[in-house]
Coordinates of C-alpha atoms and ligand atoms in Angstrom, one line a residue:
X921 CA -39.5 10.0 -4.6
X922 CA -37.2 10.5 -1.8
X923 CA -33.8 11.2 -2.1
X924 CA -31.2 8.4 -1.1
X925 CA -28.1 10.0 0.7
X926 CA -24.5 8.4 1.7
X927 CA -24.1 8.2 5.0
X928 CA -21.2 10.2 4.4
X929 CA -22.9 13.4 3.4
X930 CA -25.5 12.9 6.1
X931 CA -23.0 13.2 8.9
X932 CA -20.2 15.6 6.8
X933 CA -23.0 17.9 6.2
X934 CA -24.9 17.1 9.5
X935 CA -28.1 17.4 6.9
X936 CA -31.1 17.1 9.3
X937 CA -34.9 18.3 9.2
X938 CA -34.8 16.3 6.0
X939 CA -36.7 13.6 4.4
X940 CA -34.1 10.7 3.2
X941 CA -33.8 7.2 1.9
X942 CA -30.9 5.5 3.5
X943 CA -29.6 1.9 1.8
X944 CA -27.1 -0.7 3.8
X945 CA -26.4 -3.4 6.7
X946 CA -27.3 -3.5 9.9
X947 CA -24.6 -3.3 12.2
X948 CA -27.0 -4.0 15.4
X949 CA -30.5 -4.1 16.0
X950 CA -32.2 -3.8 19.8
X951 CA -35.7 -3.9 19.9
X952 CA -38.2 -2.3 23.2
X953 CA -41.3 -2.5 24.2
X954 CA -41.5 0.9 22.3
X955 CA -39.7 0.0 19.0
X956 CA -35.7 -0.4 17.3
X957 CA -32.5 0.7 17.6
X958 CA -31.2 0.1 14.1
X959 CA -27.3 1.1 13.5
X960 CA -26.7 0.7 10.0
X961 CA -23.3 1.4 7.9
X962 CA -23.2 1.7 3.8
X963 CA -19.5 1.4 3.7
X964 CA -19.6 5.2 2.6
X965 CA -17.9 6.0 5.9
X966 CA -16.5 4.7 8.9
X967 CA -19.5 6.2 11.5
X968 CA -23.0 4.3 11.3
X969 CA -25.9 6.2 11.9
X970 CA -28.8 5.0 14.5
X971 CA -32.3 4.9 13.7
X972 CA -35.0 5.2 15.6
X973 CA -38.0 2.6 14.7
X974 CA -41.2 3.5 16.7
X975 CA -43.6 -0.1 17.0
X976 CA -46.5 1.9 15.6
X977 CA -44.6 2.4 11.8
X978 CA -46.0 1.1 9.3
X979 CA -44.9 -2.9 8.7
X980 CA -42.3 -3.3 11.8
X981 CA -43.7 -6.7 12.7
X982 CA -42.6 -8.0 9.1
X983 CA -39.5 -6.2 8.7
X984 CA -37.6 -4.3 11.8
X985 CA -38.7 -6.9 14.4
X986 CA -37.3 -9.7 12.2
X987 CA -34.2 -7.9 11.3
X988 CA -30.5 -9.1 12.5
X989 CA -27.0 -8.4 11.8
X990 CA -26.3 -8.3 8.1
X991 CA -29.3 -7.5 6.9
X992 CA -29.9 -4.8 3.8
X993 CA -32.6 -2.5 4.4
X994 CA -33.3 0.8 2.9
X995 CA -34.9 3.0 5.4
X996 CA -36.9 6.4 4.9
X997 CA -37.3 8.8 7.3
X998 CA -36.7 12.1 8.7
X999 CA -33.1 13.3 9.8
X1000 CA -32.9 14.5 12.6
X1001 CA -30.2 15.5 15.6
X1002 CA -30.2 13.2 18.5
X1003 CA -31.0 14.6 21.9
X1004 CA -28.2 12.6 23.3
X1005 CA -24.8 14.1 24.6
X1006 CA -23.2 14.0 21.3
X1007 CA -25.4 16.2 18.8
X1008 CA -25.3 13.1 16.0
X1009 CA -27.3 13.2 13.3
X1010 CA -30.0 9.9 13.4
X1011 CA -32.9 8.8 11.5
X1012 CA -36.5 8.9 12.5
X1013 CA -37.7 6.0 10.8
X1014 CA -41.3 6.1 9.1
X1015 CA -40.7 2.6 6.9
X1016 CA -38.4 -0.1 6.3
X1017 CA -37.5 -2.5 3.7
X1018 CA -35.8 -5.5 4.1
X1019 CA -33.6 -6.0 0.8
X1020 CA -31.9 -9.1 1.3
X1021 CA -31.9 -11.4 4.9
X1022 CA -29.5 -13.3 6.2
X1023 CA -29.2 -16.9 7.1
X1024 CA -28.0 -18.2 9.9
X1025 CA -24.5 -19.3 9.0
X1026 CA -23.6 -15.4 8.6
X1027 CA -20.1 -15.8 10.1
X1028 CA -19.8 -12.2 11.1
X1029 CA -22.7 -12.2 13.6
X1030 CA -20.0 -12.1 16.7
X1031 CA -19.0 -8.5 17.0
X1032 CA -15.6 -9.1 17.6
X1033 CA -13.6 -11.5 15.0
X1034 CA -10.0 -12.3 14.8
X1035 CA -8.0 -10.7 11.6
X1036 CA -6.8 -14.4 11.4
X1037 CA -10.2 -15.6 11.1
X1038 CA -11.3 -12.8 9.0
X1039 CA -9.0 -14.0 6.3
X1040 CA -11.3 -16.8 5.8
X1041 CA -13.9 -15.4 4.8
X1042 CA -12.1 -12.4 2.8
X1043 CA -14.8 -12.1 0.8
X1044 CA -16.8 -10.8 3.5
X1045 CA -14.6 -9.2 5.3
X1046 CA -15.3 -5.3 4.1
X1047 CA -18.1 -5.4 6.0
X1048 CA -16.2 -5.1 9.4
X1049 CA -14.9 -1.8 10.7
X1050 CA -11.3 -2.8 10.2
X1051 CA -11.4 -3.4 6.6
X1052 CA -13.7 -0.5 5.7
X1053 CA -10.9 1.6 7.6
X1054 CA -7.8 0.4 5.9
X1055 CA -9.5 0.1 2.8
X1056 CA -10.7 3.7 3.0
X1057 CA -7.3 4.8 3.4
X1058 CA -5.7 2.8 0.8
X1059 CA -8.3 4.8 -1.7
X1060 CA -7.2 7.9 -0.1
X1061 CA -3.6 7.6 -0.3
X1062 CA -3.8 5.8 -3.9
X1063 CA -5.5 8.7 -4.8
X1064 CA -3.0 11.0 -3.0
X1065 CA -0.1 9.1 -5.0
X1066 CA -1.6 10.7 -8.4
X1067 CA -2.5 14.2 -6.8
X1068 CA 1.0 14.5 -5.7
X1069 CA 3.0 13.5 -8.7
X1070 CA 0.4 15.1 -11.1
X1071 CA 0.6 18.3 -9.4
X1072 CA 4.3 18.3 -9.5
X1073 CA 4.4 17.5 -13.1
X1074 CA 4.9 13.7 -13.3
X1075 CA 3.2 11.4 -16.0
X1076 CA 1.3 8.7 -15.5
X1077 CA 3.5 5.7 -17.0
X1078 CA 1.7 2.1 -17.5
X1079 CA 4.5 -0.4 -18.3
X1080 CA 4.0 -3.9 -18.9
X1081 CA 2.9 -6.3 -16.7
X1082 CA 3.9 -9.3 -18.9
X1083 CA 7.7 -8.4 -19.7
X1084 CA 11.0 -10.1 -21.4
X1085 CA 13.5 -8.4 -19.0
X1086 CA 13.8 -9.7 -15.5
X1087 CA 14.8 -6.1 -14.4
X1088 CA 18.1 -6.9 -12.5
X1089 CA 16.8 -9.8 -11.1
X1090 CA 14.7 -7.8 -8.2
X1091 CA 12.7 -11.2 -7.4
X1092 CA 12.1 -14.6 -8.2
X1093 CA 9.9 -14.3 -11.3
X1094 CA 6.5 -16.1 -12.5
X1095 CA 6.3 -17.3 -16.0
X1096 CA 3.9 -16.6 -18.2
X1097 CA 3.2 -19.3 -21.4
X1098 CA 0.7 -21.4 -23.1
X1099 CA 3.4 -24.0 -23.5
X1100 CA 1.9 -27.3 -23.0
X1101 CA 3.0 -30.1 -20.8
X1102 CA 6.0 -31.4 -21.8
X1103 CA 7.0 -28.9 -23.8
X1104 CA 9.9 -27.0 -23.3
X1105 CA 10.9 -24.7 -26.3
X1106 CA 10.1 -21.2 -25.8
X1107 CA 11.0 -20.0 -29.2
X1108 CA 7.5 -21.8 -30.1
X1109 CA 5.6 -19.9 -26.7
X1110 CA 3.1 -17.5 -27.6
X1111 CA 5.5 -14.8 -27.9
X1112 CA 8.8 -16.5 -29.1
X1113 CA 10.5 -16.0 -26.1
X1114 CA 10.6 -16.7 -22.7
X1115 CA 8.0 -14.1 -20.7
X1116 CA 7.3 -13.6 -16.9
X1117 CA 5.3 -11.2 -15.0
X1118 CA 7.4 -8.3 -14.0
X1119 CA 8.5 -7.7 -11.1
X1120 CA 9.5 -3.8 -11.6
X1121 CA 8.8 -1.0 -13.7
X1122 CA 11.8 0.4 -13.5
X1123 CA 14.0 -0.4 -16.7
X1124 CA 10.8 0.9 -19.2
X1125 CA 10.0 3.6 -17.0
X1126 CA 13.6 4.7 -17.0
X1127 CA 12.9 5.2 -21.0
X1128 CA 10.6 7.3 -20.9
X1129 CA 11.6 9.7 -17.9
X1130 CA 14.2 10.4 -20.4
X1131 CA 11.9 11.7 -22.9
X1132 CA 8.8 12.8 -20.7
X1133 CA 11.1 14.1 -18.0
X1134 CA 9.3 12.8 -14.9
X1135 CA 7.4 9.7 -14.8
X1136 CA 5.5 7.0 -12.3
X1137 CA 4.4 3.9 -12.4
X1138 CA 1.6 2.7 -10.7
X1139 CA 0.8 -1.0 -11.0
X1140 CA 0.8 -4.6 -9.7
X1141 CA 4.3 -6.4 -9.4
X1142 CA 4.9 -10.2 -8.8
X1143 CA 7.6 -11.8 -6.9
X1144 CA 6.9 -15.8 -6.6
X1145 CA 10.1 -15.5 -3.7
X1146 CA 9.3 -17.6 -0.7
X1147 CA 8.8 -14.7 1.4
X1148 CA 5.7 -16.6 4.1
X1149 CA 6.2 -13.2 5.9
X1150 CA 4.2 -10.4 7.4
X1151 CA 5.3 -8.2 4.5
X1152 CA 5.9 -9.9 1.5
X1153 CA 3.4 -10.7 -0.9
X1154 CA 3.5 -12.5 -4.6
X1155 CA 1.2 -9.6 -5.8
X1156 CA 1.8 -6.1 -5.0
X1157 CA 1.4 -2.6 -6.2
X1158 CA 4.5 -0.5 -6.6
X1159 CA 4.7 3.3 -7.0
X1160 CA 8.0 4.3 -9.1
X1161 CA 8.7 7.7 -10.2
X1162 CA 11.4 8.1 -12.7
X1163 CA 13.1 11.3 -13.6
X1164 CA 15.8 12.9 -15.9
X1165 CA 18.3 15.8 -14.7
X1166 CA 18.0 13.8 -11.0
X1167 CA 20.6 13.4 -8.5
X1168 CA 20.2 10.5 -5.5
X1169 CA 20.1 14.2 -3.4
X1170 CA 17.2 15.0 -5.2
X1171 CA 15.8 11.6 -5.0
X1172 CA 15.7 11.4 -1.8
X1173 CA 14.1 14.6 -1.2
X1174 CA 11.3 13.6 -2.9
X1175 CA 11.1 10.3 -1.3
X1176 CA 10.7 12.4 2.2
X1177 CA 7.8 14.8 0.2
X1178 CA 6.6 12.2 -0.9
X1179 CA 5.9 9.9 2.5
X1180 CA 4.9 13.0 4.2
X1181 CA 2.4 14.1 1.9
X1182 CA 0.4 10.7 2.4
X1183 CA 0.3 11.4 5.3
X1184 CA -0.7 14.5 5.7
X1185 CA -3.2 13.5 3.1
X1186 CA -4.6 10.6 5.4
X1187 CA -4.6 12.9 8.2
X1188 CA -7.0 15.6 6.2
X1189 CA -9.3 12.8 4.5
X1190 CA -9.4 9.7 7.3
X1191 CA -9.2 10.9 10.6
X1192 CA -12.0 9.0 11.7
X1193 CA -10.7 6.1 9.9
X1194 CA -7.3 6.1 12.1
X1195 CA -8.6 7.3 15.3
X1196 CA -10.4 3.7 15.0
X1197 CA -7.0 2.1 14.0
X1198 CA -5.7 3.6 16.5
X1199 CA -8.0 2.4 19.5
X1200 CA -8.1 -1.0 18.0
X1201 CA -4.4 -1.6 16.9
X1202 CA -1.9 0.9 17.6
X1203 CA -2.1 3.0 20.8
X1204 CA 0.3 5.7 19.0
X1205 CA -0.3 5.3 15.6
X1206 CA -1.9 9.3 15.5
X1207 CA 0.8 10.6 17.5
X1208 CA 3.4 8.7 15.0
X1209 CA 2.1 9.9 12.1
X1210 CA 2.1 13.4 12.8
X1211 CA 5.7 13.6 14.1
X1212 CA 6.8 11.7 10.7
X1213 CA 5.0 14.4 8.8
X1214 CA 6.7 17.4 10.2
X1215 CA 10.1 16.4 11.1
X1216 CA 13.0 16.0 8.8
X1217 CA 13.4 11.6 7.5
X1218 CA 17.6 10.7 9.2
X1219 CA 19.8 10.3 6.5
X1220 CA 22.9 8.1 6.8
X1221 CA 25.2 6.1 4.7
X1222 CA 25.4 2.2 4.6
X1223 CA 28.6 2.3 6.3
X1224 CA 27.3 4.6 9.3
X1225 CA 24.7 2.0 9.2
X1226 CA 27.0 -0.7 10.1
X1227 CA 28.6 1.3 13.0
X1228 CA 25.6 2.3 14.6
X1229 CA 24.7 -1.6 14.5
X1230 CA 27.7 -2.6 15.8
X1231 CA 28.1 0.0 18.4
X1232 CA 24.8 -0.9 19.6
X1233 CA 25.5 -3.5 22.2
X1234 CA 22.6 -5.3 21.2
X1235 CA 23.1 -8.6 20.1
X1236 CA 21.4 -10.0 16.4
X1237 CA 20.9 -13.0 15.5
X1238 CA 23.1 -11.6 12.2
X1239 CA 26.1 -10.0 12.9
X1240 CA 25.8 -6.5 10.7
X1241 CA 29.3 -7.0 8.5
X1242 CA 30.4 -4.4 5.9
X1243 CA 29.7 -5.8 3.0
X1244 CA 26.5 -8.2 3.6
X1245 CA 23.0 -6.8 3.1
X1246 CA 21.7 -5.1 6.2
X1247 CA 19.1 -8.0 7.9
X1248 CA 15.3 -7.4 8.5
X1249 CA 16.6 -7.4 12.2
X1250 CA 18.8 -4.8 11.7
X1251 CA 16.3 -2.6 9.4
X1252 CA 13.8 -2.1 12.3
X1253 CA 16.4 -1.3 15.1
X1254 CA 17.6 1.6 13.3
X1255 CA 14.3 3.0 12.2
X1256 CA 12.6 2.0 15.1
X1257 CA 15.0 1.9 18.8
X1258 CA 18.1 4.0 17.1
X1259 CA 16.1 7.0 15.6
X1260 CA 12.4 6.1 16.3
X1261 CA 11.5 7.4 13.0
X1262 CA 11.8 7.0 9.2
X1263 CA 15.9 6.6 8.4
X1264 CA 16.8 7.0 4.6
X1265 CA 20.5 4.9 4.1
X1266 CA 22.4 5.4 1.0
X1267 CA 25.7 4.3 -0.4
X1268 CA 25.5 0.9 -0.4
X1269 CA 28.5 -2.0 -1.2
X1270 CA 28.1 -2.4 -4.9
X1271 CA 28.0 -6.2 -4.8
X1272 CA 24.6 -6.0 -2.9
X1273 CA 22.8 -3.9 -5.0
X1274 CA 21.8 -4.2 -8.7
X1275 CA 23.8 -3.2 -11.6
X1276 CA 22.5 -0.4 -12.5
X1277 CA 23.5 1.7 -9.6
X1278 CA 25.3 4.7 -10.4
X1279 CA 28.9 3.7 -8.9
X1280 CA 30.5 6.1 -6.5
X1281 CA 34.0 7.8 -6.8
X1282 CA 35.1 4.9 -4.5
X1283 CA 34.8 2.4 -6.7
X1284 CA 33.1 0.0 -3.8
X1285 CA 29.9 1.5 -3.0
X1286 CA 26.8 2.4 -5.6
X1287 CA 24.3 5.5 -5.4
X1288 CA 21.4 3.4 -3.8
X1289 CA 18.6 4.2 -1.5
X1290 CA 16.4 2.5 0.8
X1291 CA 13.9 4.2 3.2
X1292 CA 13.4 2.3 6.4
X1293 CA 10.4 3.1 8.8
X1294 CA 9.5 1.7 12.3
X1295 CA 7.4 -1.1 12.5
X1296 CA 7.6 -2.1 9.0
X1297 CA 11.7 -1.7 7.6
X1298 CA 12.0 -1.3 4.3
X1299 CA 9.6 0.7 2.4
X1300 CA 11.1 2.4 -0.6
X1301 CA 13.9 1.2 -2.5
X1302 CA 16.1 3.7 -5.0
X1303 CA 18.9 4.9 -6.7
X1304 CA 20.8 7.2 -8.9
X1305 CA 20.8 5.1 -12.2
X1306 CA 24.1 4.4 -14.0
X1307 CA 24.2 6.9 -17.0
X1308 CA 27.5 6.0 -18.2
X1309 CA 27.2 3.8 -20.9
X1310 CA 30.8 1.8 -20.5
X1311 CA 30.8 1.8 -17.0
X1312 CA 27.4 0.0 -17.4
X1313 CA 28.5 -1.9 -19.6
X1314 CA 31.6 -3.1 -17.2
X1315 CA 29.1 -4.0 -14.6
X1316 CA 26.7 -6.2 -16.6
X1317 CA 29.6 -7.9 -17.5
X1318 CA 31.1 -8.3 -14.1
X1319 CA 27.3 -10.1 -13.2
X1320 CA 27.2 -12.1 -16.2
X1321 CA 24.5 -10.1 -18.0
X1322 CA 24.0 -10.6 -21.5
X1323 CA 24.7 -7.4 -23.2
X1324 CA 21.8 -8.4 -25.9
X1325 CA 18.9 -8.7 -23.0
X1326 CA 19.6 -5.1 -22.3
X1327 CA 20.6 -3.7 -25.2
X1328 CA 17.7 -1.0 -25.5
X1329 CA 18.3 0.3 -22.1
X1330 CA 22.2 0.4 -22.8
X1331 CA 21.2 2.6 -26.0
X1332 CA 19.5 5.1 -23.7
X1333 CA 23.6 5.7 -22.3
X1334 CA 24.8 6.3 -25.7
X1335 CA 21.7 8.8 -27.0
X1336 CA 22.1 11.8 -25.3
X1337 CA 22.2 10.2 -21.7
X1338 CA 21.7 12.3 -18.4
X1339 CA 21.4 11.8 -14.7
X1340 CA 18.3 10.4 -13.5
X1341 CA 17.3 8.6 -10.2
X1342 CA 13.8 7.0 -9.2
X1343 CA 12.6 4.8 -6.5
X1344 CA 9.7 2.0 -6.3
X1345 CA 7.4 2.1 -2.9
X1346 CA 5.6 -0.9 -1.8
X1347 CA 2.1 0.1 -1.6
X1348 CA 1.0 -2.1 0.4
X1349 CA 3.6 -1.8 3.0
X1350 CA 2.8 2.1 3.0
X1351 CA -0.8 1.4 3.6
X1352 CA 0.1 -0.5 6.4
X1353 CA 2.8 1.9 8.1
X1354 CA 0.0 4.8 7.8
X1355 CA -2.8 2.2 8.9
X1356 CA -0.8 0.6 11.9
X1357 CA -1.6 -2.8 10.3
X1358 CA 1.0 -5.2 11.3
X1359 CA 0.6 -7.7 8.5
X1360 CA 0.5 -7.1 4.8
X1361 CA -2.2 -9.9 4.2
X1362 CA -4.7 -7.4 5.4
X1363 CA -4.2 -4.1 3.3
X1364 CA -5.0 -6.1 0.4
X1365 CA -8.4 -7.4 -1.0
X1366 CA -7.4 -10.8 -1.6
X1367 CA -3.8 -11.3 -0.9
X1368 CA -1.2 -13.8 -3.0
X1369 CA 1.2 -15.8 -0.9
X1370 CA 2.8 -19.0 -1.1
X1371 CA -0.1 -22.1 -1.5
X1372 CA -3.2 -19.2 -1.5
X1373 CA -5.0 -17.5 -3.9
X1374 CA -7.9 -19.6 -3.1
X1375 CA -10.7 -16.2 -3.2
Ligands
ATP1495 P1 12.6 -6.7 0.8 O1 14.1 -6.6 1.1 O2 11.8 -6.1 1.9 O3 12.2 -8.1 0.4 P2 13.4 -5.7 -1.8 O4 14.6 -5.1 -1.4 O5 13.3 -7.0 -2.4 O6 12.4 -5.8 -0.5 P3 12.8 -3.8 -3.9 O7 13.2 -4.7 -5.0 O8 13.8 -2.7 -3.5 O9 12.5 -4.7 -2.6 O10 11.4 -3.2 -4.2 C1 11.0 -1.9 -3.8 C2 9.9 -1.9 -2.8 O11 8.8 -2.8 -3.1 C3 10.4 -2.3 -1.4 O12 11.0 -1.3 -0.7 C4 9.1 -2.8 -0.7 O13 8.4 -1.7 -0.2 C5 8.3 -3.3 -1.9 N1 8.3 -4.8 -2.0 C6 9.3 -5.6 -2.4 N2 9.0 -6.9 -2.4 C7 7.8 -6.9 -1.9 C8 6.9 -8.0 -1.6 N3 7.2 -9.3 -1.9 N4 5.6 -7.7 -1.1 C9 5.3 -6.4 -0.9 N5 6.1 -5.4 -1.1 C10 7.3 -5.6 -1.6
MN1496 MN1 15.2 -3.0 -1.8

């Protein structure tokens, strides 16, 4: 029996003079008086491969000349190079099976679709170029998440997804109960208690960076806010990396290593991936990318923030005032007209952030972190924790915490307590800064936003 081969290997290892069975869709067909044109795709890559059906093969009045876009077919043949220009690698066909047709309703049979109408039919919507791009690099840079922290010594930290603790109150939280109508006791819910799904990591992993040292988190987070934007969603992944004997300094640094390394990552793995993202949706996004990875992330406080914005001359729809919480508007002009690249701001007004936040000397501002990128604002959020346990303590009290919610993470201050600082990344809103994507809805398989989850 002949061997099947991915498409990948064929054209990574330019494997020709070589019987092979290739499986997948047809892309396009265009039939001659001599025979077919068949460009197929498996998904295995982001380059098809033609091949070349001569009439006289065995069955092509059943199967090639009936094909259309859609189609699976496995297809054996010889590999051979083409004699064209570029020295590709194509098939020679010698048979053809149909595996599964396609009726006439296919709604990908136009070759050019709008993303907008492509989230319609989501469930098809892998087959298309675009999505087997961006979904190829999501793979490669989830993958690149755990090579980088593994090879620095991080663990792999699963906290829960249904949690007690609303984690400072990051977002608007779903519940989770078997209540039914009409009832409204949670003392009788299935676990005695009120329960939502979480919408951070952060407090368990905090635990156990101070026992393991150096932790992440990789999982989905919910948020039920009523964010109908381009980059908000109700279910997203987050990447937080916890870790003991950490300053924000520190944190920070490996915020930068840690952006740059997808990207280099992307670079080495999916080139061909976002030289097509780049011809279809972002003119620059190559260019972008490799100017991120080898120049140094800006790094300014909040209150430099608020200068710059005010110095600006430009006007905002929101006045940038020291004290508020710097607007989306006012996000994407530093990172993208100020300093045209990533901008790391710390030292945020205390009264905007969460308690947690290790307070600075100042007594006003806390040792937070966000990460702001062009075309996308905020894309990492972090800080130096809190490790004193009654300054803590003062703060929960100032924002009406109940000391009892917390009490196990208040412990951690009084059992041999150290620095430590982490950060949580938006996945998804990584996937699209390195994809050029300019809405979150499509660097997801089936994305969660207010009145749809309906695949
Ligand atoms: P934003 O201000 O953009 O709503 P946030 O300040 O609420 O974000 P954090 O609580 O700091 O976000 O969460 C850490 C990171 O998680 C953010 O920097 C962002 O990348 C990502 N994130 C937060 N909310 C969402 C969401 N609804 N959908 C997708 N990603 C999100
Ligand atoms: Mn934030």
């Amino acid at each position: 029996m002949t061997r099947r081969f991915i498409i990948k290997e064929i054209h990574q290892q330019k494997l020709k003079d070589q019987k092979a069975v290739i499986k997948g869709w047809v892309k396009s067909v265009r039939t001659a008086k001599w025979g077919a044109f068949i460009v197929v795709n498996d998904g295995s890559c982001q380059r098809d491969i033609q091949c070349v059906a001569d009439k006289d093969i065995e069955g092509f009045e059943e199967t090639v000349a009936k094909l259309s876009i859609g189609c699976s077919i496995a297809l054996t043949g010889n590999l051979v190079e083409s004699q064209g220009r570029v020295k590709a690698i194509e098939m020679q066909v010698e048979s053809c099976e149909l595996i599964g047709g396609v009726s006439e309703d296919y709604p990908l049979q136009k070759k050019a679709t709008s993303l907008e109408f492509l989230r319609e039919v989501a469930h098809l919507r892998s087959r298309t170029n675009t999505f087997g791009a961006v979904f190829r690099v999501r793979h490669a840079l989830a993958f690149a998440t755990h090579k980088f922290f593994n090879d620095r010594g991080f663990y792999y930290l699963n906290t829960p997804i249904i949690t007690s603790s609303d984690a400072e109150g990051a977002g608007d939280m779903f519940r989770v109960s078997t209540l039914k109508k009409g009832e409204s006791d949670y003392s009788k819910d299935y676990f005695g208690q009120e329960t939502f799904l979480c919408v951070s990591g952060q407090l368990e992993g905090e635990t156990f960076a101070q026992g393991m040292g150096a932790i992440y988190t990789f999982g989905p987070t919910f948020r039920s806010e009523n964010s109908n934007t381009a980059r908000h969603l109700a279910e997203f992944w987050m990447i937080e990396p916890e870790v003991a004997f950490f300053d924000l300094e520190d944190n920070a640094q490996l915020a930068s290593d840690y952006l740059k390394y997808l990207i280099s990552y992307a670079m080495e793995n999916c080139l061909e991936e976002l030289e097509f993202l780049q011809q279809m949706y972002k003119k620059d996004l190559i260019e972008t990318l490799n100017h991120v990875k080898d120049s140094p992330f800006e790094k300014i406080t909040y209150t430099e923030a608020v200068e710059i914005l005010n110095n600006s001359g430009k006007k905002f729809e929101y006045q940038a005032t020291w004290g508020s919480d710097l607007q989306t508007e006012h996000e994407r002009f530093l990172a993208e007209e100020h300093f045209n690249k990533p901008v790391i701001v710390t030292d945020y007004p205390k009264d905007i952030k969460a308690f947690y936040m290790k307070l600075n000397e100042d007594g006003k501002t806390v040792r937070a972190m966000d990460v702001l990128v062009p075309g996308v604002g905020e894309i990492i959020g972090g800080s130096q924790r809190e490790d004193d346990y009654e300054k803590l303590l003062s703060r929960m009290k100032e924002m009406d915490l109940k000391e009892e919610d917390y009490w196990w993470y208040l412990e951690l201050r009084k059992f041999g307590s150290v620095p430590h600082s982490g950060f949580g990344l938006g996945f998804e809103r990584a996937v699209m800064y390195i994809t050029g994507m300019s809405n979150i809805r499509d660097v997801i398989a089936y994305p969660r936003y207010p009145n749809n989850a309906k695949f």
